[in-house]
Amino acid sequence: DADVTQTPRNRITKTGKRIMLECSQTKGHDRMYWYRQDPGLGLRLIYYSFDVKDINKGEISDGYSVSRQAQAKFSLSLESAIPNQTALYFCATTPAGRTGGTQYFGPGTRLTVL
Amino acid sequence: GESVGLHLPTLSVQEGDNSIINCAYSNSASDYFIWYKQESGKGPQFIIDIRSNMDKRQGQRVTVLLNKTVKHLSLQIAATQPGDSAVYFCAENTPSYGKLTFGQGTILTVHP
């Protein structure tokens, strides 16, 4: 869905490198989320943001940080990448006022850490 | 140590059959439920949702059933088509958490 875009779509990096994944949305939503998906597992929440000044940790935030640069932009950083951070990463958005409601997902970023 | 990936439940059907995908949710306080479809190489896409004050909701070729007594959710797809082949996730919203909790997913394969 072009309303939520993620860059890069694929990335291969080495252990110890810092990497940033970016998410942009044109839906005008206040709430944005970062998830990771591993083979055979569901989506697990890393961080979420209800507005530009509100950042919250999800269930697996260790080793990650985020920045909400604007309403439309939410980036995820891996400070020092490690191989078990190899996964598919998704950004999602939701309108304000719909706590945990229907989320709209980006196409994903496939990250490989060697 | 490394975690071991789980094998997702799978459902194989013939084109034209009806499909039923099941999901057990965890929190009796959850008030809103969503089914998502994820095709290979894509992000999850919304299919249908249901609030806890309902037990059935119908969309185009899809029906969601909610049984709060046993905390069970199902997705029925009528006249399944090859394009329905994907991984299907249920998600629950628990108001006190302020975010969705996703199930593991079920792989649906539709054979022509």
PDB file of C-alpha atoms in Angstrom:
ATOM      1  CA  ASP A   1       0.000   0.000   0.000  1.00  0.00           C
ATOM      2  CA  ALA A   2       1.656   3.245  -1.165  1.00  0.00           C
ATOM      3  CA  ASP A   3       0.158   5.134   1.786  1.00  0.00           C
ATOM      4  CA  VAL A   4       2.807   3.627   4.057  1.00  0.00           C
ATOM      5  CA  THR A   5       6.298   3.340   2.616  1.00  0.00           C
ATOM      6  CA  GLN A   6       9.436   1.798   4.032  1.00  0.00           C
ATOM      7  CA  THR A   7      13.047   2.239   2.995  1.00  0.00           C
ATOM      8  CA  PRO A   8      15.133   0.317   2.286  1.00  0.00           C
ATOM      9  CA  ARG A   9      13.120  -2.740   1.196  1.00  0.00           C
ATOM     10  CA  ASN A  10      16.110  -5.022   1.606  1.00  0.00           C
ATOM     11  CA  ARG A  11      19.339  -4.549   3.503  1.00  0.00           C
ATOM     12  CA  ILE A  12      22.326  -6.713   4.274  1.00  0.00           C
ATOM     13  CA  THR A  13      24.685  -5.480   6.944  1.00  0.00           C
ATOM     14  CA  LYS A  14      27.441  -6.753   9.196  1.00  0.00           C
ATOM     15  CA  THR A  15      27.509  -7.386  12.927  1.00  0.00           C
ATOM     16  CA  GLY A  16      28.224  -4.233  14.892  1.00  0.00           C
ATOM     17  CA  LYS A  17      27.038  -1.804  12.245  1.00  0.00           C
ATOM     18  CA  ARG A  18      24.460   0.862  12.994  1.00  0.00           C
ATOM     19  CA  ILE A  19      21.501   0.804  10.658  1.00  0.00           C
ATOM     20  CA  MET A  20      18.379   2.898  10.257  1.00  0.00           C
ATOM     21  CA  LEU A  21      15.074   1.808   8.756  1.00  0.00           C
ATOM     22  CA  GLU A  22      12.703   4.533   7.703  1.00  0.00           C
ATOM     23  CA  CYS A  23       8.935   4.719   7.502  1.00  0.00           C
ATOM     24  CA  SER A  24       6.781   7.425   5.954  1.00  0.00           C
ATOM     25  CA  GLN A  25       3.010   7.669   5.726  1.00  0.00           C
ATOM     26  CA  THR A  26       0.616   9.888   3.816  1.00  0.00           C
ATOM     27  CA  LYS A  27      -2.490   8.742   5.678  1.00  0.00           C
ATOM     28  CA  GLY A  28      -2.345  11.580   8.189  1.00  0.00           C
ATOM     29  CA  HIS A  29      -2.398   9.137  11.099  1.00  0.00           C
ATOM     30  CA  ASP A  30      -1.005  10.112  14.482  1.00  0.00           C
ATOM     31  CA  ARG A  31      -0.058   6.650  15.691  1.00  0.00           C
ATOM     32  CA  MET A  32       2.843   4.684  14.268  1.00  0.00           C
ATOM     33  CA  TYR A  33       4.340   1.316  15.147  1.00  0.00           C
ATOM     34  CA  TRP A  34       7.398  -0.806  14.409  1.00  0.00           C
ATOM     35  CA  TYR A  35       7.143  -4.610  14.393  1.00  0.00           C
ATOM     36  CA  ARG A  36       9.473  -7.448  13.585  1.00  0.00           C
ATOM     37  CA  GLN A  37       8.411 -10.734  12.075  1.00  0.00           C
ATOM     38  CA  ASP A  38      10.436 -13.935  12.292  1.00  0.00           C
ATOM     39  CA  PRO A  39       9.721 -17.174  10.412  1.00  0.00           C
ATOM     40  CA  GLY A  40       6.934 -19.087  12.095  1.00  0.00           C
ATOM     41  CA  LEU A  41       6.184 -16.307  14.551  1.00  0.00           C
ATOM     42  CA  GLY A  42       3.628 -13.567  14.617  1.00  0.00           C
ATOM     43  CA  LEU A  43       4.328  -9.871  14.633  1.00  0.00           C
ATOM     44  CA  ARG A  44       6.109  -8.581  17.725  1.00  0.00           C
ATOM     45  CA  LEU A  45       5.967  -4.941  18.712  1.00  0.00           C
ATOM     46  CA  ILE A  46       9.284  -3.104  19.051  1.00  0.00           C
ATOM     47  CA  TYR A  47       8.254   0.522  19.621  1.00  0.00           C
ATOM     48  CA  TYR A  48       5.182   2.651  19.107  1.00  0.00           C
ATOM     49  CA  SER A  49       4.405   6.341  19.039  1.00  0.00           C
ATOM     50  CA  PHE A  50       1.028   7.977  19.637  1.00  0.00           C
ATOM     51  CA  ASP A  51       2.274  11.380  18.504  1.00  0.00           C
ATOM     52  CA  VAL A  52       5.516  13.202  17.850  1.00  0.00           C
ATOM     53  CA  LYS A  53       6.248  13.664  21.558  1.00  0.00           C
ATOM     54  CA  ASP A  54       5.074  10.262  22.725  1.00  0.00           C
ATOM     55  CA  ILE A  55       7.371   7.241  22.275  1.00  0.00           C
ATOM     56  CA  ASN A  56       6.767   3.914  24.006  1.00  0.00           C
ATOM     57  CA  LYS A  57       8.642   0.642  24.232  1.00  0.00           C
ATOM     58  CA  GLY A  58       7.012  -2.497  22.963  1.00  0.00           C
ATOM     59  CA  GLU A  59       7.679  -6.060  24.009  1.00  0.00           C
ATOM     60  CA  ILE A  60      11.108  -6.400  22.348  1.00  0.00           C
ATOM     61  CA  SER A  61      12.730  -2.947  22.411  1.00  0.00           C
ATOM     62  CA  ASP A  62      16.205  -3.996  23.596  1.00  0.00           C
ATOM     63  CA  GLY A  63      18.827  -3.281  20.945  1.00  0.00           C
ATOM     64  CA  TYR A  64      16.558  -0.845  19.083  1.00  0.00           C
ATOM     65  CA  SER A  65      15.802   2.862  19.241  1.00  0.00           C
ATOM     66  CA  VAL A  66      13.340   5.070  17.375  1.00  0.00           C
ATOM     67  CA  SER A  67      12.873   8.639  16.308  1.00  0.00           C
ATOM     68  CA  ARG A  68       9.583  10.315  15.404  1.00  0.00           C
ATOM     69  CA  GLN A  69      10.828  13.191  13.279  1.00  0.00           C
ATOM     70  CA  ALA A  70       7.379  14.340  12.224  1.00  0.00           C
ATOM     71  CA  GLN A  71       3.822  13.083  12.215  1.00  0.00           C
ATOM     72  CA  ALA A  72       4.513  11.333   8.929  1.00  0.00           C
ATOM     73  CA  LYS A  73       7.929   9.842   9.728  1.00  0.00           C
ATOM     74  CA  PHE A  74       9.018   7.197  12.199  1.00  0.00           C
ATOM     75  CA  SER A  75      12.478   5.641  11.962  1.00  0.00           C
ATOM     76  CA  LEU A  76      13.892   2.553  13.647  1.00  0.00           C
ATOM     77  CA  SER A  77      17.596   2.216  14.453  1.00  0.00           C
ATOM     78  CA  LEU A  78      19.666  -0.788  15.366  1.00  0.00           C
ATOM     79  CA  GLU A  79      22.529   0.673  17.371  1.00  0.00           C
ATOM     80  CA  SER A  80      24.869  -2.283  16.905  1.00  0.00           C
ATOM     81  CA  ALA A  81      23.327  -4.920  14.693  1.00  0.00           C
ATOM     82  CA  ILE A  82      23.593  -8.584  15.672  1.00  0.00           C
ATOM     83  CA  PRO A  83      22.667 -11.702  13.660  1.00  0.00           C
ATOM     84  CA  ASN A  84      19.524 -12.500  15.671  1.00  0.00           C
ATOM     85  CA  GLN A  85      18.102  -9.186  14.511  1.00  0.00           C
ATOM     86  CA  THR A  86      17.811 -10.706  11.058  1.00  0.00           C
ATOM     87  CA  ALA A  87      14.086 -10.461  10.374  1.00  0.00           C
ATOM     88  CA  LEU A  88      11.345  -8.781   8.401  1.00  0.00           C
ATOM     89  CA  TYR A  89      10.464  -5.358   9.819  1.00  0.00           C
ATOM     90  CA  PHE A  90       7.099  -3.672   9.376  1.00  0.00           C
ATOM     91  CA  CYS A  91       5.903  -0.183  10.059  1.00  0.00           C
ATOM     92  CA  ALA A  92       2.193   0.418  10.689  1.00  0.00           C
ATOM     93  CA  THR A  93      -0.111   3.374  11.336  1.00  0.00           C
ATOM     94  CA  THR A  94      -3.470   3.933  13.010  1.00  0.00           C
ATOM     95  CA  PRO A  95      -5.640   7.038  13.294  1.00  0.00           C
ATOM     96  CA  ALA A  96      -5.717   8.730  16.687  1.00  0.00           C
ATOM     97  CA  GLY A  97      -8.624   7.784  18.908  1.00  0.00           C
ATOM     98  CA  ARG A  98      -8.628   4.150  17.790  1.00  0.00           C
ATOM     99  CA  THR A  99      -6.515   2.605  20.462  1.00  0.00           C
ATOM    100  CA  GLY A 100      -4.942  -0.481  18.992  1.00  0.00           C
ATOM    101  CA  GLY A 101      -7.492  -0.436  16.180  1.00  0.00           C
ATOM    102  CA  THR A 102      -7.082  -1.370  12.547  1.00  0.00           C
ATOM    103  CA  GLN A 103      -3.490  -0.844  11.549  1.00  0.00           C
ATOM    104  CA  TYR A 104      -2.244  -0.154   8.057  1.00  0.00           C
ATOM    105  CA  PHE A 105       1.077  -1.776   7.248  1.00  0.00           C
ATOM    106  CA  GLY A 106       3.963  -0.864   4.999  1.00  0.00           C
ATOM    107  CA  PRO A 107       5.504  -3.395   2.606  1.00  0.00           C
ATOM    108  CA  GLY A 108       8.267  -4.392   5.004  1.00  0.00           C
ATOM    109  CA  THR A 109      12.059  -4.248   5.135  1.00  0.00           C
ATOM    110  CA  ARG A 110      13.989  -7.487   4.959  1.00  0.00           C
ATOM    111  CA  LEU A 111      17.117  -7.107   7.098  1.00  0.00           C
ATOM    112  CA  THR A 112      19.972  -9.581   7.157  1.00  0.00           C
ATOM    113  CA  VAL A 113      22.774  -9.205   9.683  1.00  0.00           C
ATOM    114  CA  LEU A 114      25.853 -11.250   8.872  1.00  0.00           C
TER     115      LEU A 114
ATOM    116  CA  GLY B   1      20.741 -18.853  22.474  1.00  0.00           C
ATOM    117  CA  GLU B   2      18.841 -18.832  19.237  1.00  0.00           C
ATOM    118  CA  SER B   3      15.125 -19.277  19.238  1.00  0.00           C
ATOM    119  CA  VAL B   4      13.676 -22.052  17.169  1.00  0.00           C
ATOM    120  CA  GLY B   5      11.078 -20.989  14.632  1.00  0.00           C
ATOM    121  CA  LEU B   6       7.676 -22.537  15.092  1.00  0.00           C
ATOM    122  CA  HIS B   7       5.802 -24.341  12.348  1.00  0.00           C
ATOM    123  CA  LEU B   8       2.680 -22.422  11.446  1.00  0.00           C
ATOM    124  CA  PRO B   9      -0.618 -24.265  11.268  1.00  0.00           C
ATOM    125  CA  THR B  10      -1.522 -24.979   7.668  1.00  0.00           C
ATOM    126  CA  LEU B  11      -4.770 -25.431   5.795  1.00  0.00           C
ATOM    127  CA  SER B  12      -4.936 -26.801   2.261  1.00  0.00           C
ATOM    128  CA  VAL B  13      -8.176 -26.589   0.284  1.00  0.00           C
ATOM    129  CA  GLN B  14      -9.369 -26.991  -3.263  1.00  0.00           C
ATOM    130  CA  GLU B  15     -10.502 -24.005  -5.268  1.00  0.00           C
ATOM    131  CA  GLY B  16     -14.193 -23.406  -4.694  1.00  0.00           C
ATOM    132  CA  ASP B  17     -14.267 -24.987  -1.232  1.00  0.00           C
ATOM    133  CA  ASN B  18     -15.083 -22.998   1.876  1.00  0.00           C
ATOM    134  CA  SER B  19     -12.195 -22.386   4.298  1.00  0.00           C
ATOM    135  CA  ILE B  20     -12.307 -21.943   8.050  1.00  0.00           C
ATOM    136  CA  ILE B  21      -9.314 -20.531   9.886  1.00  0.00           C
ATOM    137  CA  ASN B  22      -9.331 -20.558  13.655  1.00  0.00           C
ATOM    138  CA  CYS B  23      -7.701 -18.416  16.299  1.00  0.00           C
ATOM    139  CA  ALA B  24      -7.649 -18.627  20.076  1.00  0.00           C
ATOM    140  CA  TYR B  25      -7.122 -15.291  21.757  1.00  0.00           C
ATOM    141  CA  SER B  26      -5.654 -14.737  25.154  1.00  0.00           C
ATOM    142  CA  ASN B  27      -7.367 -11.916  26.993  1.00  0.00           C
ATOM    143  CA  SER B  28     -11.010 -11.912  28.030  1.00  0.00           C
ATOM    144  CA  ALA B  29     -10.829  -8.102  28.305  1.00  0.00           C
ATOM    145  CA  SER B  30     -10.090  -7.708  24.585  1.00  0.00           C
ATOM    146  CA  ASP B  31     -12.794  -5.661  22.896  1.00  0.00           C
ATOM    147  CA  TYR B  32     -11.888  -5.626  19.227  1.00  0.00           C
ATOM    148  CA  PHE B  33     -10.551  -8.260  16.851  1.00  0.00           C
ATOM    149  CA  ILE B  34      -9.114  -8.097  13.380  1.00  0.00           C
ATOM    150  CA  TRP B  35      -8.167 -10.570  10.685  1.00  0.00           C
ATOM    151  CA  TYR B  36      -5.223  -9.785   8.436  1.00  0.00           C
ATOM    152  CA  LYS B  37      -4.018 -11.444   5.256  1.00  0.00           C
ATOM    153  CA  GLN B  38      -0.316 -11.472   4.420  1.00  0.00           C
ATOM    154  CA  GLU B  39       0.801 -12.497   0.968  1.00  0.00           C
ATOM    155  CA  SER B  40       4.359 -13.481   0.289  1.00  0.00           C
ATOM    156  CA  GLY B  41       6.655 -10.452   0.242  1.00  0.00           C
ATOM    157  CA  LYS B  42       3.979  -8.032   1.390  1.00  0.00           C
ATOM    158  CA  GLY B  43       2.778  -6.421   4.584  1.00  0.00           C
ATOM    159  CA  PRO B  44      -0.382  -7.597   6.356  1.00  0.00           C
ATOM    160  CA  GLN B  45      -3.626  -6.326   4.864  1.00  0.00           C
ATOM    161  CA  PHE B  46      -6.853  -5.741   6.761  1.00  0.00           C
ATOM    162  CA  ILE B  47      -9.634  -8.201   5.894  1.00  0.00           C
ATOM    163  CA  ILE B  48     -12.398  -7.803   8.435  1.00  0.00           C
ATOM    164  CA  ASP B  49     -12.914  -6.791  12.044  1.00  0.00           C
ATOM    165  CA  ILE B  50     -15.437  -7.405  14.800  1.00  0.00           C
ATOM    166  CA  ARG B  51     -16.196  -5.785  18.140  1.00  0.00           C
ATOM    167  CA  SER B  52     -16.781  -7.794  21.279  1.00  0.00           C
ATOM    168  CA  ASN B  53     -20.464  -6.843  21.426  1.00  0.00           C
ATOM    169  CA  MET B  54     -21.038  -8.863  18.244  1.00  0.00           C
ATOM    170  CA  ASP B  55     -20.718 -12.562  17.540  1.00  0.00           C
ATOM    171  CA  LYS B  56     -20.783 -12.491  13.743  1.00  0.00           C
ATOM    172  CA  ARG B  57     -19.874 -10.097  11.006  1.00  0.00           C
ATOM    173  CA  GLN B  58     -19.948 -10.616   7.264  1.00  0.00           C
ATOM    174  CA  GLY B  59     -17.976  -9.074   4.478  1.00  0.00           C
ATOM    175  CA  GLN B  60     -17.527  -9.927   0.851  1.00  0.00           C
ATOM    176  CA  ARG B  61     -16.917 -13.709   0.814  1.00  0.00           C
ATOM    177  CA  VAL B  62     -15.639 -13.546   4.398  1.00  0.00           C
ATOM    178  CA  THR B  63     -17.345 -14.021   7.739  1.00  0.00           C
ATOM    179  CA  VAL B  64     -15.843 -13.625  11.189  1.00  0.00           C
ATOM    180  CA  LEU B  65     -17.331 -15.451  14.166  1.00  0.00           C
ATOM    181  CA  LEU B  66     -16.531 -14.561  17.755  1.00  0.00           C
ATOM    182  CA  ASN B  67     -17.133 -16.864  20.711  1.00  0.00           C
ATOM    183  CA  LYS B  68     -16.220 -14.957  23.852  1.00  0.00           C
ATOM    184  CA  THR B  69     -17.086 -17.848  26.137  1.00  0.00           C
ATOM    185  CA  VAL B  70     -14.164 -19.892  24.874  1.00  0.00           C
ATOM    186  CA  LYS B  71     -12.105 -16.951  23.556  1.00  0.00           C
ATOM    187  CA  HIS B  72     -12.225 -18.198  19.989  1.00  0.00           C
ATOM    188  CA  LEU B  73     -12.283 -16.346  16.700  1.00  0.00           C
ATOM    189  CA  SER B  74     -12.758 -17.833  13.263  1.00  0.00           C
ATOM    190  CA  LEU B  75     -12.538 -16.584   9.701  1.00  0.00           C
ATOM    191  CA  GLN B  76     -14.652 -18.243   7.064  1.00  0.00           C
ATOM    192  CA  ILE B  77     -13.814 -17.719   3.404  1.00  0.00           C
ATOM    193  CA  ALA B  78     -16.485 -18.759   0.927  1.00  0.00           C
ATOM    194  CA  ALA B  79     -15.627 -20.176  -2.492  1.00  0.00           C
ATOM    195  CA  THR B  80     -11.893 -20.003  -1.820  1.00  0.00           C
ATOM    196  CA  GLN B  81      -9.762 -18.901  -4.758  1.00  0.00           C
ATOM    197  CA  PRO B  82      -6.050 -19.373  -5.509  1.00  0.00           C
ATOM    198  CA  GLY B  83      -5.576 -15.662  -4.799  1.00  0.00           C
ATOM    199  CA  ASP B  84      -6.655 -16.313  -1.223  1.00  0.00           C
ATOM    200  CA  SER B  85      -3.462 -18.289  -0.618  1.00  0.00           C
ATOM    201  CA  ALA B  86      -1.585 -16.400   2.103  1.00  0.00           C
ATOM    202  CA  VAL B  87      -0.836 -16.344   5.816  1.00  0.00           C
ATOM    203  CA  TYR B  88      -3.802 -15.223   7.903  1.00  0.00           C
ATOM    204  CA  PHE B  89      -3.339 -13.533  11.291  1.00  0.00           C
ATOM    205  CA  CYS B  90      -5.831 -12.694  13.956  1.00  0.00           C
ATOM    206  CA  ALA B  91      -5.187  -9.759  16.267  1.00  0.00           C
ATOM    207  CA  GLU B  92      -6.850  -8.673  19.484  1.00  0.00           C
ATOM    208  CA  ASN B  93      -7.075  -5.241  21.017  1.00  0.00           C
ATOM    209  CA  THR B  94      -6.994  -5.031  24.799  1.00  0.00           C
ATOM    210  CA  PRO B  95      -7.925  -1.505  25.907  1.00  0.00           C
ATOM    211  CA  SER B  96      -5.515  -1.410  28.831  1.00  0.00           C
ATOM    212  CA  TYR B  97      -2.600  -2.247  26.523  1.00  0.00           C
ATOM    213  CA  GLY B  98      -3.387   0.362  23.876  1.00  0.00           C
ATOM    214  CA  LYS B  99      -2.053  -1.850  21.121  1.00  0.00           C
ATOM    215  CA  LEU B 100      -2.759  -5.007  19.180  1.00  0.00           C
ATOM    216  CA  THR B 101      -1.545  -8.493  20.024  1.00  0.00           C
ATOM    217  CA  PHE B 102      -1.088 -10.725  16.985  1.00  0.00           C
ATOM    218  CA  GLY B 103      -1.565 -14.468  16.723  1.00  0.00           C
ATOM    219  CA  GLN B 104       0.979 -16.789  15.180  1.00  0.00           C
ATOM    220  CA  GLY B 105      -0.754 -17.087  11.821  1.00  0.00           C
ATOM    221  CA  THR B 106      -2.146 -19.868   9.618  1.00  0.00           C
ATOM    222  CA  ILE B 107      -0.903 -20.706   6.134  1.00  0.00           C
ATOM    223  CA  LEU B 108      -3.764 -21.176   3.676  1.00  0.00           C
ATOM    224  CA  THR B 109      -2.952 -22.911   0.390  1.00  0.00           C
ATOM    225  CA  VAL B 110      -5.600 -23.097  -2.305  1.00  0.00           C
ATOM    226  CA  HIS B 111      -5.102 -25.693  -5.041  1.00  0.00           C
ATOM    227  CA  PRO B 112      -6.615 -25.028  -8.484  1.00  0.00           C
TER     228      PRO B 112
END
